[in-house]
Short mmCIF file of C-alpha atoms in Angstrom, two decimals:
data_model
loop_
_atom_site.label_atom_id
_atom_site.label_comp_id
_atom_site.label_asym_id
_atom_site.label_seq_id
_atom_site.Cartn_x
_atom_site.Cartn_y
_atom_site.Cartn_z
CA GLY A 218 -14.65 20.01 1.93
CA GLU A 219 -11.26 18.94 0.64
CA ASN A 220 -10.52 15.27 -0.01
CA VAL A 221 -7.00 13.93 -0.59
CA GLU A 222 -6.31 10.48 -2.05
CA GLN A 223 -2.80 8.98 -1.80
CA HIS A 224 -1.27 6.01 -3.65
CA PRO A 225 0.25 3.55 -3.17
CA SER A 226 -0.40 2.63 0.45
CA THR A 227 2.87 0.64 0.58
CA LEU A 228 5.96 0.85 -1.58
CA SER A 229 9.02 -1.40 -1.43
CA VAL A 230 12.18 -0.46 -3.33
CA GLN A 231 15.81 -1.47 -3.41
CA GLU A 232 18.43 0.94 -2.14
CA GLY A 233 19.43 3.29 -4.94
CA ASP A 234 16.11 3.02 -6.78
CA SER A 235 13.67 5.90 -7.17
CA ALA A 236 10.33 6.10 -5.37
CA VAL A 237 7.23 7.98 -6.50
CA ILE A 238 4.16 8.68 -4.39
CA LYS A 239 1.07 10.28 -5.93
CA CYS A 240 -1.77 12.33 -4.46
CA THR A 241 -4.94 13.83 -5.88
CA TYR A 242 -7.06 16.54 -4.30
CA SER A 243 -10.64 17.65 -4.87
CA ASP A 244 -10.80 21.36 -4.00
CA SER A 245 -9.57 23.52 -6.87
CA ALA A 246 -9.09 26.39 -4.39
CA SER A 247 -6.30 24.50 -2.57
CA ASN A 248 -2.98 26.25 -3.05
CA TYR A 249 -0.48 24.71 -0.63
CA PHE A 250 0.77 21.12 -0.75
CA PRO A 251 3.24 19.88 1.88
CA TRP A 252 4.78 16.43 2.29
CA TYR A 253 5.57 15.01 5.72
CA LYS A 254 7.73 12.07 6.73
CA GLN A 255 6.80 10.18 9.88
CA GLU A 256 9.00 7.54 11.46
CA LEU A 257 7.47 5.03 13.84
CA GLY A 258 6.41 6.70 17.06
CA LYS A 259 7.71 10.09 16.00
CA ARG A 260 6.22 13.39 14.94
CA PRO A 261 5.46 14.22 11.27
CA GLN A 262 8.33 16.24 9.82
CA LEU A 263 8.01 18.48 6.80
CA ILE A 264 10.32 17.37 4.01
CA ILE A 265 9.18 19.58 1.13
CA ASP A 266 6.23 21.74 0.15
CA ILE A 267 4.95 23.48 -2.96
CA ARG A 268 2.54 26.32 -3.62
CA SER A 269 0.21 26.53 -6.58
CA ASN A 270 2.19 29.24 -8.34
CA VAL A 271 4.98 26.78 -9.24
CA GLY A 272 4.90 23.43 -11.01
CA GLU A 273 7.99 21.77 -9.53
CA LYS A 274 10.34 22.13 -6.59
CA LYS A 275 13.51 20.23 -5.82
CA ASP A 276 15.65 19.78 -2.71
CA GLN A 277 18.62 17.44 -3.17
CA ARG A 278 17.18 13.92 -3.65
CA ILE A 279 13.58 15.01 -3.16
CA ALA A 280 11.30 16.71 -5.67
CA VAL A 281 7.61 17.52 -5.83
CA THR A 282 5.57 18.18 -8.98
CA LEU A 283 2.15 19.79 -9.15
CA ASN A 284 -0.44 19.61 -11.93
CA LYS A 285 -3.20 22.08 -11.03
CA THR A 286 -5.34 21.23 -14.04
CA ALA A 287 -5.48 17.56 -13.13
CA LYS A 288 -5.43 18.32 -9.38
CA HIS A 289 -2.61 15.97 -8.56
CA PHE A 290 0.86 16.24 -7.09
CA SER A 291 3.67 13.76 -6.64
CA LEU A 292 6.71 13.17 -4.44
CA HIS A 293 9.85 11.83 -6.10
CA ILE A 294 12.76 10.44 -4.09
CA THR A 295 15.87 9.50 -6.03
CA GLU A 296 18.78 7.31 -4.91
CA THR A 297 16.77 5.95 -1.99
CA GLN A 298 18.57 4.96 1.20
CA PRO A 299 17.44 2.69 4.07
CA GLU A 300 16.97 5.77 6.27
CA ASP A 301 14.27 6.96 3.84
CA SER A 302 12.09 4.13 5.17
CA ALA A 303 9.09 5.76 6.88
CA VAL A 304 5.46 6.69 6.29
CA TYR A 305 5.01 9.65 3.95
CA PHE A 306 1.90 11.85 4.03
CA CYS A 307 0.76 14.34 1.46
CA ALA A 308 -1.60 17.18 2.41
CA ALA A 309 -3.51 20.01 0.80
CA SER A 310 -4.67 23.34 2.14
CA GLY A 311 -5.98 26.73 1.15
CA GLY A 312 -9.06 28.39 -0.20
CA ARG A 313 -10.91 28.80 3.06
CA VAL A 314 -8.64 28.49 6.07
CA SER A 315 -5.16 27.18 6.62
CA THR A 316 -6.00 23.74 7.95
CA LEU A 317 -4.37 20.70 6.32
CA THR A 318 -6.24 17.75 4.83
CA PHE A 319 -3.98 14.69 4.77
CA GLY A 320 -3.82 11.60 2.59
CA LYS A 321 -3.81 8.22 4.34
CA GLY A 322 -0.07 7.78 3.98
CA THR A 323 2.41 5.61 2.08
CA MET A 324 4.70 3.24 3.93
CA LEU A 325 8.02 3.28 2.09
CA LEU A 326 10.45 0.44 2.73
CA VAL A 327 13.94 0.71 1.29
CA SER A 328 15.85 -2.56 1.37
CA PRO A 329 19.67 -2.55 1.47
CA ASN B 18 15.19 27.27 19.67
CA ALA B 19 12.54 25.04 21.22
CA GLY B 20 10.10 23.44 18.84
CA VAL B 21 6.48 22.62 19.50
CA MET B 22 6.09 21.02 22.92
CA GLN B 23 3.35 18.67 24.01
CA ASN B 24 2.66 17.05 27.33
CA PRO B 25 2.11 14.55 28.55
CA ARG B 26 3.72 12.28 25.95
CA HIS B 27 1.69 9.31 27.15
CA LEU B 28 -1.61 9.41 28.99
CA VAL B 29 -3.64 6.49 30.28
CA ARG B 30 -7.22 7.02 31.34
CA ARG B 31 -10.09 4.76 32.32
CA ARG B 32 -13.42 5.04 30.54
CA GLY B 33 -15.40 7.99 31.86
CA GLN B 34 -12.39 10.00 33.03
CA GLU B 35 -11.19 13.29 31.59
CA ALA B 36 -8.09 13.78 29.47
CA ARG B 37 -6.25 17.10 29.19
CA LEU B 38 -3.62 17.48 26.51
CA ARG B 39 -1.32 20.51 26.39
CA CYS B 40 0.50 22.14 23.51
CA SER B 41 3.01 24.99 23.60
CA PRO B 42 3.64 26.40 20.12
CA MET B 43 7.01 27.38 18.74
CA LYS B 44 8.30 30.73 19.93
CA GLY B 45 6.69 33.50 17.93
CA HIS B 46 3.84 31.30 16.63
CA SER B 47 0.28 32.27 17.44
CA HIS B 48 -1.62 29.70 15.35
CA VAL B 49 -2.25 26.22 16.77
CA TYR B 50 -3.83 23.21 15.08
CA TRP B 51 -4.85 19.90 16.66
CA TYR B 52 -4.87 16.66 14.67
CA ARG B 53 -5.80 13.11 15.66
CA GLN B 54 -4.08 10.03 14.30
CA LEU B 55 -5.69 6.64 14.75
CA PRO B 56 -3.45 3.55 14.52
CA GLU B 57 -2.15 3.07 10.96
CA GLU B 58 -4.20 6.00 9.67
CA GLY B 59 -3.53 9.51 8.47
CA LEU B 60 -3.88 12.69 10.46
CA LYS B 61 -7.34 14.17 10.78
CA PHE B 62 -7.82 17.86 11.49
CA MET B 63 -9.75 18.64 14.64
CA VAL B 64 -9.53 22.32 15.54
CA TYR B 65 -7.62 25.50 14.65
CA LEU B 66 -7.08 28.21 17.26
CA GLN B 67 -5.44 31.57 17.58
CA LYS B 68 -4.84 33.25 20.90
CA GLU B 69 -8.21 33.39 22.69
CA ASN B 70 -10.12 32.45 19.53
CA ILE B 71 -11.36 29.27 17.89
CA ILE B 72 -11.01 29.83 14.15
CA ASP B 73 -12.26 26.47 12.84
CA GLU B 74 -13.59 23.54 14.86
CA SER B 75 -15.22 21.68 11.99
CA GLY B 76 -13.21 18.50 12.65
CA MET B 77 -13.93 18.23 16.34
CA PRO B 78 -16.72 16.00 17.67
CA LYS B 79 -19.58 18.12 18.98
CA GLU B 80 -19.75 16.37 22.31
CA ARG B 81 -17.11 15.68 24.97
CA PHE B 82 -14.32 17.53 23.10
CA SER B 83 -13.28 21.13 23.66
CA ALA B 84 -10.20 23.23 22.99
CA GLU B 85 -8.82 26.54 24.13
CA PHE B 86 -5.76 28.71 23.58
CA PRO B 87 -5.69 31.33 26.34
CA LYS B 88 -3.83 34.60 26.23
CA GLU B 89 -1.22 33.14 28.55
CA GLY B 90 -0.17 29.52 28.64
CA PRO B 91 -0.46 26.51 26.37
CA SER B 92 -3.32 25.40 24.18
CA ILE B 93 -5.40 22.66 25.81
CA LEU B 94 -7.44 19.92 24.19
CA ARG B 95 -9.91 18.50 26.67
CA ILE B 96 -11.77 15.22 26.28
CA GLN B 97 -14.47 14.54 28.82
CA GLN B 98 -15.82 11.08 29.69
CA VAL B 99 -13.32 9.29 27.48
CA VAL B 100 -14.30 6.13 25.62
CA ARG B 101 -12.09 3.41 24.10
CA GLY B 102 -12.55 4.94 20.65
CA ASP B 103 -10.71 8.07 21.83
CA SER B 104 -7.45 6.07 22.04
CA ALA B 105 -5.16 7.67 19.48
CA ALA B 106 -2.15 9.92 19.05
CA TYR B 107 -3.03 13.60 19.29
CA PHE B 108 -0.66 15.97 17.57
CA CYS B 109 -0.61 19.70 17.68
CA ALA B 110 1.11 21.90 15.13
CA SER B 111 1.88 25.59 15.10
CA SER B 112 2.52 28.19 12.43
CA GLY B 113 3.57 31.81 12.36
CA GLN B 114 0.80 32.88 9.99
CA GLY B 115 -2.63 31.54 9.31
CA GLY B 116 -6.10 32.56 8.25
CA TYR B 117 -6.36 32.40 4.48
CA PHE B 118 -2.59 31.94 4.09
CA THR B 119 -1.26 28.49 4.88
CA ASP B 120 2.12 28.84 6.54
CA THR B 121 4.39 25.88 7.28
CA GLN B 122 3.02 23.87 10.16
CA TYR B 123 5.51 22.35 12.60
CA PHE B 124 4.35 19.39 14.62
CA GLY B 125 4.89 18.50 18.23
CA PRO B 126 5.87 15.00 19.42
CA GLY B 127 2.27 14.05 20.13
CA THR B 128 0.36 12.71 23.12
CA ARG B 129 -0.53 9.05 22.95
CA LEU B 130 -3.83 8.55 24.75
CA THR B 131 -4.82 5.07 25.84
CA VAL B 132 -8.28 4.50 27.26
CA LEU B 133 -8.67 1.34 29.31
#
């Protein structure tokens, strides 16, 4: 089955800096890659997603890039703010059924 | 426009009791997914259901766990004879499409199960 690795497990940045979180996946048939943000005690919330027919997608301060050949995708957050502090999860899906396989998460801490 | 609803939000059970977790998908969604999140871990897929059908239960333990999504009413995840290791947050998600196409999955607030 699919396996998703996520790095780093923790990331500390200063407000205004950029943050990059990277994920690799194992199943070349995967074609959908969402990113979720989860605040403490809350539900995971979708922040951006990308399908395998595009290489990059941007939404204001957030962007995701996908390299299908290398089987990795990354989340980029620019101009970080303290409210960006949360755990971020990448996931991969597709090929067989629409279930999501998640990475273990990255705890992002943005210091004022 | 109500999102995904789960109840109860918190559930405490003693070892050996049964736990029933309920999930009502977003309006218009017929695909439901259950995930388990252990403390400080990622989400692990358990089971995927459509109305009256289990599509994929490859992530669900073979014993003590079962799930259903009846024609009427919420989806239910049932854990019989709970053990301490079942303590976790259980999230359900719903989507408008499924099968071989992965639609956006929207998550509910979760049920936090504590087994004493």
